[in-house]
Each structure stands twice: as structure tokens, then as C-alpha cells.
Amino acid sequence: MRDPLRTTSHPAAPGLRPFAGDPARWDAERSCALHRGRMACDTGSCTTAAEPYLVCERTGWGWLAWTVPADGSMPERPHHIGVLPPSATWVDRVAARWLARRPAGRMALHATSHGSLRYFAVAVAVVGCFAAIDAIARGVPLGVAVPAALVAPLLADHLPDRLDLRARQRVRVVHGAAATGYLQRLGVLHTGLLRAAAGSDRHELRRAAGIGRHLLWDAAGLLQGQDIRQVSPQLIACERLMLQLADQVTQNTEHTTPEDAAAEDARAHTSGRTRGPNPPWGPAGGV
């Protein structure tokens, strides 16, 4: 098998483009980035802000963060990809939602300076000034009220960064063009397994989805902070097994007879559920 990190896909291929199941969502996000002046190139050379504007597409297994190219084209690959653990807890999902939040707006401290503060920190600074004035009027020493008013916005500006570090300890985030391109393809395959399992009560489909979830988590661990060339054999094994799972699931769903479908509908009806048609392959919806 070819080196998985050198296997490329067309950027417009189904399942590899941003919000493939909801193209209007990508158009809306691009318009928002244009309105905010946060367009970016994949290389970062035409970014008009200190940090790239990232559009996060949440999936059932994590999220994909996309940049918005200034030329109006689709991004070739995600800026980074986050993967939840196979048995994600409530805290893990909260951490993923925090990391996949909308980028915070920032206000430049000076027109010629690169320094900036988050809008939230600016709001804290304004509130702190009024609070300091009120505290001084009530008899609080000037040497206490003024330093507190100055420190509060700095703490508010650095708090999200501290929370980011804590959240990244619960998920695996992969950066780099080659690594994200490979993990993106695995994510598309795993999304197909999840959708097939969600539309059926068959044990083999759910088992395949569970194995795929562990493969995606393991691949993210191999791609996170390691030399990709050293772990290439393990990555090839992950891709081979994921492809085998996807082929098996496709064969099982295509070869399901009408009698099998009727029996499955009867089981779903007796358990209080209504069986729907198997959804098509494609990117997952929001978490």
C-alpha cells in the first residue's frame, strides 16, 4: 500500500470539503469571515489578522478547523483536527466544544503595535475602571483599587489560553498539512461507519463503528507530536483496517435482502424505535 501521508485527494471530493452536507453553512461562514476582514490563505501569507480565522465543523468524533482562503476557493485540508477519545465523557465533550468555539475577536492596543486584547478583556477593563472609582469613593486605598483594575483585564485575556491547555489534555489535536490530510480521510471513512451503525441495530455494524473509533483515536496519537516517518507502518496498518471495515459495512448494507430489512424493522418496532433508511456516506453533523 502507498504511504498514507502521500495519498492525496481532490479538495472538492465528496466528504473532504467543508460542510459537504450543508454547503450553505460554508457560504455563511465565508461571508462572516469576509465581513470581519479575517480571510486567510492556507499558507498564512495573506492573513489580514494576527491569527487565522478558523471555522470549526463539529463531527460525532471531534471537529475539523478550516481556514477561509481569500481567493474564494475551498480549503484543501483542515488547519487542524481534534479527536475525542473512544469513550468520551461529558468533560471530554465540553473540552471539545471549548476548543471548537468561534474565534474570539481582538482589539489592537495601538495602530502600529502587534499587541491586542480580547474584547472580553476590554469589557473587563471598562467594568474594572468603574469598580475602582466606586471602591476609591468608598474608602478603598488607591494602591489597592488601581492595581486590581489593571490586573483584571490581563487575567481575563490569559484565562482562555490556560483553559485551552487544560482542554487539550483531554482530546488529541493534530496539526500539519500531511497529518491533517491523512486523518481527514480516516475521519470520512469513520463517519460512514457511524452513519451505517446509527441507522441499523445490527451488531456487526456497531462493532465496526467501535473499531473505527479506536483506529481514529490511535492514528491521532501517532500523528500528534511524533516523527511521521517513524510511525508510517502503524499509520498504513490503520488505513488498511479502516478501508476493510468500510468495505465490509458497504457490502453488508448493499446485500441486505428485503426479508432482512423487514425483520429489522420488526425488531426496531418492538423496541419502540422506528428504523430509517441508511444515510449516505459523508461528514457527520454537529456534536
mmCIF file of C-alpha atoms in Angstrom:
data_model
loop_
_atom_site.group_PDB
_atom_site.id
_atom_site.type_symbol
_atom_site.label_atom_id
_atom_site.label_comp_id
_atom_site.label_asym_id
_atom_site.label_seq_id
_atom_site.Cartn_x
_atom_site.Cartn_y
_atom_site.Cartn_z
ATOM 1 C CA MET A 1 0.000 0.000 0.000
ATOM 2 C CA ARG A 2 1.149 3.504 -0.696
ATOM 3 C CA ASP A 3 2.364 5.747 2.060
ATOM 4 C CA PRO A 4 -0.908 7.104 3.525
ATOM 5 C CA LEU A 5 0.617 10.535 4.072
ATOM 6 C CA ARG A 6 1.406 10.838 0.346
ATOM 7 C CA THR A 7 -2.018 9.737 -0.823
ATOM 8 C CA THR A 8 -3.850 12.899 -1.818
ATOM 9 C CA SER A 9 -7.486 13.541 -2.652
ATOM 10 C CA HIS A 10 -9.059 16.261 -4.694
ATOM 11 C CA PRO A 11 -10.140 19.127 -2.423
ATOM 12 C CA ALA A 12 -13.655 19.058 -3.834
ATOM 13 C CA ALA A 13 -14.100 15.311 -3.391
ATOM 14 C CA PRO A 14 -17.303 14.342 -1.546
ATOM 15 C CA GLY A 15 -16.730 14.209 2.180
ATOM 16 C CA LEU A 16 -13.412 16.080 2.026
ATOM 17 C CA ARG A 17 -14.771 19.578 1.520
ATOM 18 C CA PRO A 18 -16.004 21.738 4.431
ATOM 19 C CA PHE A 19 -19.640 21.129 5.404
ATOM 20 C CA ALA A 20 -20.227 18.793 2.461
ATOM 21 C CA GLY A 21 -23.694 18.026 3.780
ATOM 22 C CA ASP A 22 -24.606 21.710 4.185
ATOM 23 C CA PRO A 23 -22.902 23.918 1.553
ATOM 24 C CA ALA A 24 -24.927 26.954 2.649
ATOM 25 C CA ARG A 25 -23.228 26.786 6.040
ATOM 26 C CA TRP A 26 -19.794 27.229 4.444
ATOM 27 C CA ASP A 27 -21.037 30.167 2.368
ATOM 28 C CA ALA A 28 -22.369 31.817 5.516
ATOM 29 C CA GLU A 29 -19.118 31.267 7.394
ATOM 30 C CA ARG A 30 -17.089 32.653 4.493
ATOM 31 C CA SER A 31 -19.301 35.749 4.353
ATOM 32 C CA CYS A 32 -18.785 36.225 8.092
ATOM 33 C CA ALA A 33 -15.010 35.983 7.675
ATOM 34 C CA LEU A 34 -15.132 38.482 4.816
ATOM 35 C CA HIS A 35 -17.201 40.884 6.911
ATOM 36 C CA ARG A 36 -14.709 40.659 9.761
ATOM 37 C CA GLY A 37 -11.694 41.004 7.479
ATOM 38 C CA ARG A 38 -10.313 37.639 8.571
ATOM 39 C CA MET A 39 -9.687 35.972 5.208
ATOM 40 C CA ALA A 40 -6.624 33.737 5.064
ATOM 41 C CA CYS A 41 -4.595 31.594 2.718
ATOM 42 C CA ASP A 42 -3.669 28.024 3.526
ATOM 43 C CA THR A 43 -0.063 29.135 3.837
ATOM 44 C CA GLY A 44 -0.988 32.072 6.046
ATOM 45 C CA SER A 45 0.768 34.560 3.757
ATOM 46 C CA CYS A 46 -2.378 36.596 3.048
ATOM 47 C CA THR A 47 -3.872 36.593 6.520
ATOM 48 C CA THR A 48 -5.128 40.025 7.439
ATOM 49 C CA ALA A 49 -5.073 39.358 11.181
ATOM 50 C CA ALA A 50 -2.570 38.085 13.720
ATOM 51 C CA GLU A 51 -4.353 34.723 13.946
ATOM 52 C CA PRO A 52 -6.174 32.833 11.178
ATOM 53 C CA TYR A 53 -9.948 32.872 11.271
ATOM 54 C CA LEU A 54 -10.950 29.252 11.840
ATOM 55 C CA VAL A 55 -14.332 27.750 11.031
ATOM 56 C CA CYS A 56 -14.885 24.627 13.117
ATOM 57 C CA GLU A 57 -17.001 21.808 11.696
ATOM 58 C CA ARG A 58 -18.128 19.590 14.557
ATOM 59 C CA THR A 59 -18.462 15.863 13.988
ATOM 60 C CA GLY A 60 -19.534 12.900 16.055
ATOM 61 C CA TRP A 61 -15.892 12.079 16.791
ATOM 62 C CA GLY A 62 -14.398 15.577 17.179
ATOM 63 C CA TRP A 63 -14.051 18.571 14.865
ATOM 64 C CA LEU A 64 -12.269 19.939 11.798
ATOM 65 C CA ALA A 65 -10.988 23.526 11.829
ATOM 66 C CA TRP A 66 -10.905 25.192 8.398
ATOM 67 C CA THR A 67 -9.264 28.414 7.262
ATOM 68 C CA VAL A 68 -11.061 30.663 4.754
ATOM 69 C CA PRO A 69 -8.980 31.250 1.590
ATOM 70 C CA ALA A 70 -9.080 34.802 0.304
ATOM 71 C CA ASP A 71 -9.484 33.729 -3.345
ATOM 72 C CA GLY A 72 -12.914 32.207 -2.683
ATOM 73 C CA SER A 73 -11.808 28.606 -3.222
ATOM 74 C CA MET A 74 -12.346 25.678 -0.905
ATOM 75 C CA PRO A 75 -9.509 24.945 1.548
ATOM 76 C CA GLU A 76 -7.533 21.876 0.530
ATOM 77 C CA ARG A 77 -7.267 20.479 4.053
ATOM 78 C CA PRO A 78 -8.152 21.438 7.629
ATOM 79 C CA HIS A 79 -5.914 23.745 9.634
ATOM 80 C CA HIS A 80 -6.107 21.206 12.462
ATOM 81 C CA ILE A 81 -8.292 18.264 13.504
ATOM 82 C CA GLY A 82 -9.439 17.346 17.007
ATOM 83 C CA VAL A 83 -10.399 13.807 18.009
ATOM 84 C CA LEU A 84 -12.401 12.793 21.072
ATOM 85 C CA PRO A 85 -11.457 9.627 22.999
ATOM 86 C CA PRO A 86 -13.476 6.497 22.092
ATOM 87 C CA SER A 87 -15.381 6.525 25.387
ATOM 88 C CA ALA A 88 -15.755 10.277 25.644
ATOM 89 C CA THR A 89 -17.072 11.599 28.932
ATOM 90 C CA TRP A 90 -19.131 14.725 29.481
ATOM 91 C CA VAL A 91 -15.970 16.607 30.431
ATOM 92 C CA ASP A 92 -14.261 15.480 27.221
ATOM 93 C CA ARG A 93 -17.143 16.794 25.122
ATOM 94 C CA VAL A 94 -17.137 20.094 26.997
ATOM 95 C CA ALA A 95 -13.399 20.393 26.299
ATOM 96 C CA ALA A 96 -14.027 19.708 22.597
ATOM 97 C CA ARG A 97 -16.758 22.343 22.452
ATOM 98 C CA TRP A 98 -14.453 24.840 24.125
ATOM 99 C CA LEU A 99 -11.617 24.211 21.658
ATOM 100 C CA ALA A 100 -14.020 24.298 18.682
ATOM 101 C CA ARG A 101 -15.589 27.603 19.756
ATOM 102 C CA ARG A 102 -15.820 30.578 17.420
ATOM 103 C CA PRO A 103 -12.577 32.612 17.363
ATOM 104 C CA ALA A 104 -12.615 35.470 19.841
ATOM 105 C CA GLY A 105 -12.416 38.998 18.496
ATOM 106 C CA ARG A 106 -9.411 41.083 19.485
ATOM 107 C CA MET A 107 -8.789 44.819 19.730
ATOM 108 C CA ALA A 108 -5.401 46.274 18.830
ATOM 109 C CA LEU A 109 -3.774 48.297 21.600
ATOM 110 C CA HIS A 110 -2.200 50.684 19.064
ATOM 111 C CA ALA A 111 -2.349 51.148 15.315
ATOM 112 C CA THR A 112 1.387 50.419 14.921
ATOM 113 C CA SER A 113 1.601 47.751 17.610
ATOM 114 C CA HIS A 114 1.061 43.992 17.338
ATOM 115 C CA GLY A 115 -0.317 43.846 20.874
ATOM 116 C CA SER A 116 -4.028 43.212 21.302
ATOM 117 C CA LEU A 117 -6.628 42.239 23.882
ATOM 118 C CA ARG A 118 -9.736 40.134 23.594
ATOM 119 C CA TYR A 119 -12.966 42.080 23.550
ATOM 120 C CA PHE A 120 -13.929 40.278 26.737
ATOM 121 C CA ALA A 121 -10.775 41.585 28.416
ATOM 122 C CA VAL A 122 -11.568 45.104 27.187
ATOM 123 C CA ALA A 123 -15.038 44.819 28.702
ATOM 124 C CA VAL A 124 -13.480 43.656 31.982
ATOM 125 C CA ALA A 125 -11.132 46.652 31.867
ATOM 126 C CA VAL A 126 -14.042 49.087 31.445
ATOM 127 C CA VAL A 127 -16.015 47.483 34.258
ATOM 128 C CA GLY A 128 -12.863 47.408 36.403
ATOM 129 C CA CYS A 129 -12.343 51.146 35.966
ATOM 130 C CA PHE A 130 -15.832 51.966 37.185
ATOM 131 C CA ALA A 131 -15.464 49.456 40.007
ATOM 132 C CA ALA A 132 -12.139 51.014 41.029
ATOM 133 C CA ILE A 133 -13.646 54.509 41.057
ATOM 134 C CA ASP A 134 -16.524 53.299 43.205
ATOM 135 C CA ALA A 135 -14.156 51.450 45.541
ATOM 136 C CA ILE A 136 -11.949 54.537 45.996
ATOM 137 C CA ALA A 137 -15.045 56.601 46.764
ATOM 138 C CA ARG A 138 -15.956 54.064 49.457
ATOM 139 C CA GLY A 139 -12.556 54.383 51.103
ATOM 140 C CA VAL A 140 -10.542 51.598 49.495
ATOM 141 C CA PRO A 141 -6.855 52.637 49.291
ATOM 142 C CA LEU A 142 -5.716 53.890 45.881
ATOM 143 C CA GLY A 143 -2.785 51.443 45.921
ATOM 144 C CA VAL A 144 -5.244 48.522 46.059
ATOM 145 C CA ALA A 145 -8.041 49.628 43.737
ATOM 146 C CA VAL A 146 -5.874 50.760 40.810
ATOM 147 C CA PRO A 147 -3.611 47.650 40.593
ATOM 148 C CA ALA A 148 -6.687 45.417 40.828
ATOM 149 C CA ALA A 149 -8.331 47.309 37.957
ATOM 150 C CA LEU A 150 -5.162 46.903 35.852
ATOM 151 C CA VAL A 151 -4.583 43.212 36.604
ATOM 152 C CA ALA A 152 -8.188 42.094 35.977
ATOM 153 C CA PRO A 153 -8.176 42.570 32.160
ATOM 154 C CA LEU A 154 -4.771 40.884 31.872
ATOM 155 C CA LEU A 155 -6.064 37.863 33.754
ATOM 156 C CA ALA A 156 -9.203 37.817 31.614
ATOM 157 C CA ASP A 157 -7.065 37.871 28.464
ATOM 158 C CA HIS A 158 -4.833 34.966 29.570
ATOM 159 C CA LEU A 159 -7.569 32.806 31.129
ATOM 160 C CA PRO A 160 -8.788 31.334 27.789
ATOM 161 C CA ASP A 161 -5.220 30.270 26.962
ATOM 162 C CA ARG A 162 -4.969 28.424 30.264
ATOM 163 C CA LEU A 163 -8.300 26.736 29.620
ATOM 164 C CA ASP A 164 -7.078 25.742 26.149
ATOM 165 C CA LEU A 165 -4.098 23.950 27.678
ATOM 166 C CA ARG A 166 -6.313 22.058 30.098
ATOM 167 C CA ALA A 167 -8.798 21.132 27.360
ATOM 168 C CA ARG A 168 -6.054 19.820 25.047
ATOM 169 C CA GLN A 169 -5.135 17.266 27.709
ATOM 170 C CA ARG A 170 -8.484 15.534 27.154
ATOM 171 C CA VAL A 171 -8.510 15.407 23.341
ATOM 172 C CA ARG A 172 -5.940 14.857 20.626
ATOM 173 C CA VAL A 173 -5.325 17.725 18.216
ATOM 174 C CA VAL A 174 -3.353 17.125 15.015
ATOM 175 C CA HIS A 175 -1.628 19.903 13.055
ATOM 176 C CA GLY A 176 0.336 19.918 9.809
ATOM 177 C CA ALA A 177 -0.746 19.548 6.188
ATOM 178 C CA ALA A 178 0.267 15.905 5.731
ATOM 179 C CA ALA A 179 -1.036 14.764 9.117
ATOM 180 C CA THR A 180 -4.389 16.522 8.838
ATOM 181 C CA GLY A 181 -4.875 15.338 5.263
ATOM 182 C CA TYR A 182 -4.386 11.727 6.307
ATOM 183 C CA LEU A 183 -6.537 11.996 9.432
ATOM 184 C CA GLN A 184 -9.243 13.738 7.424
ATOM 185 C CA ARG A 185 -9.547 10.733 5.113
ATOM 186 C CA LEU A 186 -9.754 8.392 8.090
ATOM 187 C CA GLY A 187 -12.418 10.639 9.592
ATOM 188 C CA VAL A 188 -14.530 10.443 6.424
ATOM 189 C CA LEU A 189 -14.346 6.644 6.466
ATOM 190 C CA HIS A 190 -15.189 6.516 10.157
ATOM 191 C CA THR A 191 -18.124 8.876 9.647
ATOM 192 C CA GLY A 192 -19.533 6.410 7.150
ATOM 193 C CA LEU A 193 -19.244 3.636 9.733
ATOM 194 C CA LEU A 194 -21.045 5.765 12.314
ATOM 195 C CA ARG A 195 -23.911 6.587 9.973
ATOM 196 C CA ALA A 196 -24.364 3.000 8.917
ATOM 197 C CA ALA A 197 -24.425 1.882 12.561
ATOM 198 C CA ALA A 198 -26.827 4.658 13.562
ATOM 199 C CA GLY A 199 -29.404 3.511 11.029
ATOM 200 C CA SER A 200 -29.285 -0.149 11.996
ATOM 201 C CA ASP A 201 -29.471 -2.449 15.031
ATOM 202 C CA ARG A 202 -27.053 -4.980 13.536
ATOM 203 C CA HIS A 203 -24.223 -5.865 15.887
ATOM 204 C CA GLU A 204 -21.575 -6.126 13.169
ATOM 205 C CA LEU A 205 -22.195 -2.544 12.071
ATOM 206 C CA ARG A 206 -21.947 -1.199 15.595
ATOM 207 C CA ARG A 207 -18.845 -3.279 16.184
ATOM 208 C CA ALA A 208 -17.230 -1.869 13.032
ATOM 209 C CA ALA A 209 -18.020 1.668 14.160
ATOM 210 C CA GLY A 210 -16.452 0.975 17.559
ATOM 211 C CA ILE A 211 -13.278 -0.395 15.986
ATOM 212 C CA GLY A 212 -13.133 2.586 13.644
ATOM 213 C CA ARG A 213 -13.399 4.977 16.587
ATOM 214 C CA HIS A 214 -10.385 3.356 18.270
ATOM 215 C CA LEU A 215 -8.435 3.417 14.994
ATOM 216 C CA LEU A 216 -9.097 7.139 14.590
ATOM 217 C CA TRP A 217 -8.018 7.821 18.182
ATOM 218 C CA ASP A 218 -4.852 5.733 17.775
ATOM 219 C CA ALA A 219 -3.968 7.443 14.495
ATOM 220 C CA ALA A 220 -4.383 10.859 16.122
ATOM 221 C CA GLY A 221 -1.995 9.765 18.851
ATOM 222 C CA LEU A 222 0.574 8.632 16.289
ATOM 223 C CA LEU A 223 0.302 11.910 14.371
ATOM 224 C CA GLN A 224 0.439 14.114 17.454
ATOM 225 C CA GLY A 225 3.937 15.295 18.270
ATOM 226 C CA GLN A 226 5.844 12.374 16.700
ATOM 227 C CA ASP A 227 8.055 11.865 13.672
ATOM 228 C CA ILE A 228 5.610 10.781 10.971
ATOM 229 C CA ARG A 229 8.201 8.718 9.110
ATOM 230 C CA GLN A 230 8.881 6.593 12.170
ATOM 231 C CA VAL A 231 5.201 5.736 12.656
ATOM 232 C CA SER A 232 4.395 5.277 8.957
ATOM 233 C CA PRO A 233 3.969 1.452 9.226
ATOM 234 C CA GLN A 234 1.415 1.863 12.019
ATOM 235 C CA LEU A 235 -0.431 4.514 10.025
ATOM 236 C CA ILE A 236 -0.544 2.260 6.961
ATOM 237 C CA ALA A 237 -1.992 -0.529 9.122
ATOM 238 C CA CYS A 238 -4.658 1.853 10.485
ATOM 239 C CA GLU A 239 -5.678 2.947 6.999
ATOM 240 C CA ARG A 240 -5.779 -0.616 5.679
ATOM 241 C CA LEU A 241 -8.002 -1.796 8.531
ATOM 242 C CA MET A 242 -10.309 1.231 8.221
ATOM 243 C CA LEU A 243 -10.714 0.588 4.496
ATOM 244 C CA GLN A 244 -11.517 -3.066 5.202
ATOM 245 C CA LEU A 245 -14.155 -2.038 7.729
ATOM 246 C CA ALA A 246 -15.688 0.425 5.272
ATOM 247 C CA ASP A 247 -15.794 -2.247 2.524
ATOM 248 C CA GLN A 248 -17.404 -4.785 4.850
ATOM 249 C CA VAL A 249 -20.034 -2.314 6.012
ATOM 250 C CA THR A 250 -20.794 -1.315 2.412
ATOM 251 C CA GLN A 251 -21.224 -4.957 1.426
ATOM 252 C CA ASN A 252 -23.451 -5.670 4.416
ATOM 253 C CA THR A 253 -25.722 -2.714 3.735
ATOM 254 C CA GLU A 254 -25.913 -3.353 -0.027
ATOM 255 C CA HIS A 255 -26.587 -7.082 0.325
ATOM 256 C CA THR A 256 -29.353 -6.717 2.872
ATOM 257 C CA THR A 257 -32.370 -8.571 1.482
ATOM 258 C CA PRO A 258 -35.947 -7.245 1.755
ATOM 259 C CA GLU A 259 -36.683 -10.042 4.226
ATOM 260 C CA ASP A 260 -33.757 -8.961 6.405
ATOM 261 C CA ALA A 261 -34.906 -5.337 6.265
ATOM 262 C CA ALA A 262 -38.453 -6.350 7.229
ATOM 263 C CA ALA A 263 -37.156 -8.395 10.164
ATOM 264 C CA GLU A 264 -35.000 -5.498 11.291
ATOM 265 C CA ASP A 265 -37.979 -3.139 11.056
ATOM 266 C CA ALA A 266 -39.997 -5.531 13.201
ATOM 267 C CA ARG A 267 -37.258 -5.651 15.856
ATOM 268 C CA ALA A 268 -36.994 -1.867 15.867
ATOM 269 C CA HIS A 269 -40.777 -1.540 16.153
ATOM 270 C CA THR A 270 -40.978 -3.918 19.105
ATOM 271 C CA SER A 271 -38.218 -1.997 20.889
ATOM 272 C CA GLY A 272 -40.079 1.294 20.442
ATOM 273 C CA ARG A 273 -37.883 2.668 17.696
ATOM 274 C CA THR A 274 -38.517 3.350 14.040
ATOM 275 C CA ARG A 275 -35.887 2.244 11.621
ATOM 276 C CA GLY A 276 -34.975 4.762 8.884
ATOM 277 C CA PRO A 277 -33.020 4.254 5.713
ATOM 278 C CA ASN A 278 -29.270 4.081 5.950
ATOM 279 C CA PRO A 279 -27.930 7.618 5.473
ATOM 280 C CA PRO A 280 -25.410 8.212 2.699
ATOM 281 C CA TRP A 281 -21.714 8.470 3.351
ATOM 282 C CA GLY A 282 -20.434 11.909 4.190
ATOM 283 C CA PRO A 283 -19.292 14.203 7.008
ATOM 284 C CA ALA A 284 -21.039 13.929 10.347
ATOM 285 C CA GLY A 285 -23.314 16.558 11.764
ATOM 286 C CA GLY A 286 -22.639 18.680 14.851
ATOM 287 C CA VAL A 287 -21.684 17.154 18.204
#
